Every structure is written in structure tokens, then in C-alpha cells.
């Protein structure tokens, strides 16, 4: 059928706001609306003709005013009815029509139509416009990515100018309003012009898009291509139900950071680094550093604390259960807990336990943590020389980590543990910094609430941590560090105390660790005492525990061999532990000339030493042997000067120094000896040798001497007195200013000893020298018989 053919005067009307049709256009339609289905059914058996009009605004039923001025009438070429009642059909538009009137609206619209012919003369301009439009459209087909090439072939075979314009309008990416405007344009030349403008615009859009794509493609570097590919990979993984591990890890970090309870400063820093991590290429080397940093930030116990147990009775029970004696230390700890009970936000002092190895300094810290109900962390400072060990390493270094302070806090998983700094006296310093200076910020209550570790680079509050330090001696500790600590000295144990500790703690512990039944094995008191006296020589009980462990292994072997009852006597120790390793120096059996008993401090506790002096013919020389250090040599010189200045009072000839040399010797010459506390002992031995008056054999002495004869105080008194008591001495001569140190001595030992406090050498000599002169062969030149008033 051609346009000249007559259409029915009245046909069904389909109004759509999504469709504009053009004459000669073959269009697939899906009809599902009930009224449209009825309209199609009405025409299908007869003429199969209906009209399609564009309706900008949906009006049901449609009116003449609601429809576009021009529509298209056409026939059904093919029709398929679907099971759901809808119809799929192929519609062939034939000619432009106009609605004269709508004659029916129910059950479907029916309209009276009139055909609308084209206008305009066919001139050379018409031909030029047609060719230009055809060329532009073919160019659009070539450049547009979504247009099939067949359209360029179809338009080549069209000769009618109106049909060319209609074909271009129907198959270009135009808006519905632009298509309807071309449909309503009846002048062929004007329609060609408008179609050319619209196609040219489309060409410009396509060209701009191509240019942008080309620029983007040129700008994409390797990283961008990788990002694009990873985005595609992520999309594929999501479709497959797989999870990107990097994304999951980042989400986990974000959740942990939110739950960590960080202060505002730390939270902002963590979120900033997390954003950097999200924006980075997962293969970038810095990703690992940032992830490690965020792991540390998220795992620090910023707001996690343990509740203190402030039951003083229970705390006393725990301390008594873990340690024998040490009453002063226990009282100080109970005092601390009492203050904490009254004032929860107290800035606690830094306790520093000072004493020889093995006296229980570290285990006291563990007991304090148990009594408080806090976590316990131990950090050994022995040999630490790098400041970064305390403050941490900066994140710019490969393998950077926080300092050992924050590492310990993280292990404790709480921000208020009991933190023990072991061997603080053995800190070193070199070109990498001074760790003791870094510890000042850690231990100072006025600063440690905002401690900054170089790795985290944000403040961490250490004010809730209870720091406890330990040291073997105070001489090597930096003064500034020592000033921030409360010193509690732990003296060595006496034999009786060691015996009690062995019975209560060491034996049960070792028997249990070796799988021995307590009923099957026993060490009598005499055996334990022999082990203490002959196989250990220490202020603490560490070696004693090792020897007991050795004996327990022997016992375990015999029990495994079938024996049921094991008990070792002192006579068995030679076979079990070997020959005795130590023979403690004991008091001399009688008073002797030129032999004085002194007391010394060593890193493993106190000890006694004998100072021997002899006057031999000579010319006033002083001979010192026994591997004496510079301080002891100076003490001997000072003692000799004092002796010469008091020669008349001591009954010595005025020129005695011109006839005698004095030889001072301290036995065990292979062992280095030094310290200021032997001054009075050396002076007493020299005076005894020259005056021929014996020194009491049951007396031990200590103190420094001046040229005027004053006796100055010295340190280590508790350890020295324990050593003298162990050696069987019963009289102790001390500087008067050391009287306060007697409170450190256990009461049972104080009752066994007599203490003589002196301020001057004259007092000391009256207390330790026998009044009678002893003559030995060969007889030396007679000397005075006694002290005279100064």
C-alpha cells in the first residue's frame, strides 16, 4: 500500500509518551495495556490499520489537545500473542495523519483521521540538501560506536528526499521532542535542513567523546592501568562472591581503630594514615609500613585498664606467702596500697629495689602485681645502649618498631600494669644516645602522662603504670634518674633466713617441678645448712636453689629406680654436689699483732677480709700488696699519715719511720679489692704492728679515715654485718653516723651482736687494741705500752 491509497476513515488510536514514528518506518511494538490489546484485536481480523500518536503528557482517555498535531497511521505486518496476554507485533508506518475528532474512548480510543501531505518544491537545493544529509549520516554511522554499518547501506538506496529525512530522524540518537518536530515539519527542504543540523550536532558530540577518550588513553600510565585492572578484578570477585583480602584487612583495621578508644590526637592520626592506605596502590612498598603502624595503633590499650584490688589484708597475705621476712619492703608496699585506696588518681612514686642478685627484687614486683590484681611486665635494661630501645624507632627506617616500653604495655593489654625495669644500673650510653635520659620522661610523673614514642608519634599516657626498678648498686646510676626514685635496699639473707627460705619456698618448689612426692623425699636441716655454708656464697638464694634442684634430680633418679624413701645427710653431699666450693673466713682463734678484721661489700653480698701489717727494718717505706685498688691505697697512705701524726700519743719513737718499713697485705691477692670502707681496718693493723698490741680477734670494723683521725660513714652496712655474723664475730665497730643502718638488720641477728659506734680513731683503738704489749723474736726496738692523752 502507498500513501495514495485510502485508509479507513476511523481507526483505533494508540497514544504513547515514549514513541515517535515516521512514515516507511518498520517498528517492533510490545502491546501490554488492556485497552491497546483490545484495539489490536479489533483490527487484526480485517484491515489491520491503526494510528500511533506521541502524547507528551499522559492523559487517559486521550483528547485531541493532549496529542501531538501529527502522527502516523500504518498496518500490522506480523503479530505474536504471548502467554501472559500481551502482544508482540511488527508495525509498518505508512503516512502522516492528523486527528479530526475522537469518536470513541471506551473500551479503546477511536479517532477520525485525515492524511497530511508533504509540501515544498523539489529543486536543486533539495537534491543538495539530501546528498549532504546522506553523507553526514554515513559519517555518523562510521564514527558512532553504537550504530550498525547496515544503516549507511540503507540510506544509500533511498532516493526520495522526504524519506531520507525521515530515515535519519528515526535512526539518530535524538530526543523525542526533536523527532516530533521533524515529523510535524511538512516542508521537505526545511525538514532536510533541520535533520542536517541535528546530525551535525551528533557528529560533534561523537567527535568530542572520541577526543576525550583519546586524551584519557594517552594520559593513563602504568599505575592507572593497574588501578583500572584491579577495579575490574574487584568487580569480578564481587560477582563470584569472593572477597578482596586487602579490602577486608582495611575494613578490619577501621573497625579496630573505632573500638580502640583512642584519644582525639591518636584517632585523627590513625584515620589520616588509613585514608592514605586506601588511596595507595596495594603493591606500593609504603603500604606495609602504614599497615604495621595502624596495627600497632589499633592494638595499644589506650583505654583498657584493670581494676585494682585494694584489700590490704589480702595484699599482706600475698606478700607473706611469696616472701620470707623483708618486713620493711612489705610495709612500704602496703602503705602504697593504702594511699591508693584513699586517692585513686595518685601519681605513684617509682620504687627502686637495690640489693645483691638473688634477694628477690624481681619476684617482689610479681607479688605486688598479684596483690594489686594487675598485669606484670618485665623489661631488662642490662646492656641497653640505644635510646631508640626506650623511645622507639622512627617510621622512616626499615623494620621500625615502637620502643620496649610500649611493646611491654601492648603485651600486657592494659594501660596500668606493674612494669618492672630490671638492672637499671647497667644502662649504657654511646653515639646512639643515652637511654637513661629517655627513661627520665618515662619515670617522671610530671611528664609521663604525655609520653611520645618515635614510632607512634602521638602521646600515650603512662601515668597509670606502676613502674618498679631494680639495681645491684647505686654508684653507677645517673643522678637525675636516681632523683626520681624511692630507694628501698634489700640486704642479703643470713644463714638462718636462707635456711627458712629453703624450707618454706625452695624445697617445695623444686620437689614439685621434679615430680617428686613430698612424702618420698626430705632434706634434713643439717643438710640444708651445710649446702648454705659450703656450696653457696651469695647474699641471695639463687645458687642455693640450683643446688637444691641438683639434689632433687638425684632423688628423682633413685625414686625412678624403685626406692620409696629418700633422705640425704651432710655426708652424702660430696657425692651429690662434689667437694665443698667455699670455706667462709671465720674469726681468728686468738688475738694477734698486726691482724685486723674488716668488712667489705661485694656484688653478691657482704664479706669479711683480714688486713695484715708488719713493721720490718727499713727506711720508712709503705709496701701494699693483695691487688689493692687506688682507693684502698689512698686509705693506707692516709692511715700512715695519721699514725705518724699521733706517734707520741701512741708511744712510738719520734724517728720510728726512719728505721722501719710497713708492709700491708690483704690475703687472696688474686682477687681485686677496692673501696673506701677499709681505711680504719688498715690503720688499726699498722698501729697494732708498730705498738705490738694485739687486736681483739672477735671484732670486725669498717669505716673511712681522715688525716685527722675522724671515722667517716660508709655504705653496705647491712650486708657487711650479715657477713660478720656468719663468720662468727660478735662485736662490730661502726662509724657513729651509720647507726641509722642498724634498723635494717634483722632483730635476731642484732641480739647476737655488740655494736660500738665511734667518731675518731682514738675511740676505735681503745675498743679493739689489747693493752698489753706482745714481744716476738727477733725482738724489735721497744715501743710505748699504751695510748697517752692527745
GROMACS .gro file of C-alpha atoms in nm, residues 638-650 656 706-709:
model
   18
  638UNK     CA    1   9.602   0.843  10.497
  639UNK     CA    2   9.628   0.588  10.779
  640UNK     CA    3  10.008   0.610  10.780
  641UNK     CA    4   9.999   0.990  10.792
  642UNK     CA    5   9.756   0.976  11.084
  643UNK     CA    6   9.985   0.723  11.260
  644UNK     CA    7  10.289   0.948  11.223
  645UNK     CA    8  10.094   1.249  11.344
  646UNK     CA    9   9.995   1.054  11.659
  647UNK     CA   10  10.332   0.886  11.715
  648UNK     CA   11  10.389   1.043  12.058
  649UNK     CA   12  10.039   0.957  12.182
  650UNK     CA   13  10.088   0.601  12.059
  656UNK     CA   14  11.046   0.533  11.401
  706UNK     CA   15   9.078   1.115  10.752
  707UNK     CA   16   9.421   1.261  10.818
  708UNK     CA   17   9.286   1.398  11.146
  709UNK     CA   18   9.166   1.055  11.255
   0.00000   0.00000   0.00000
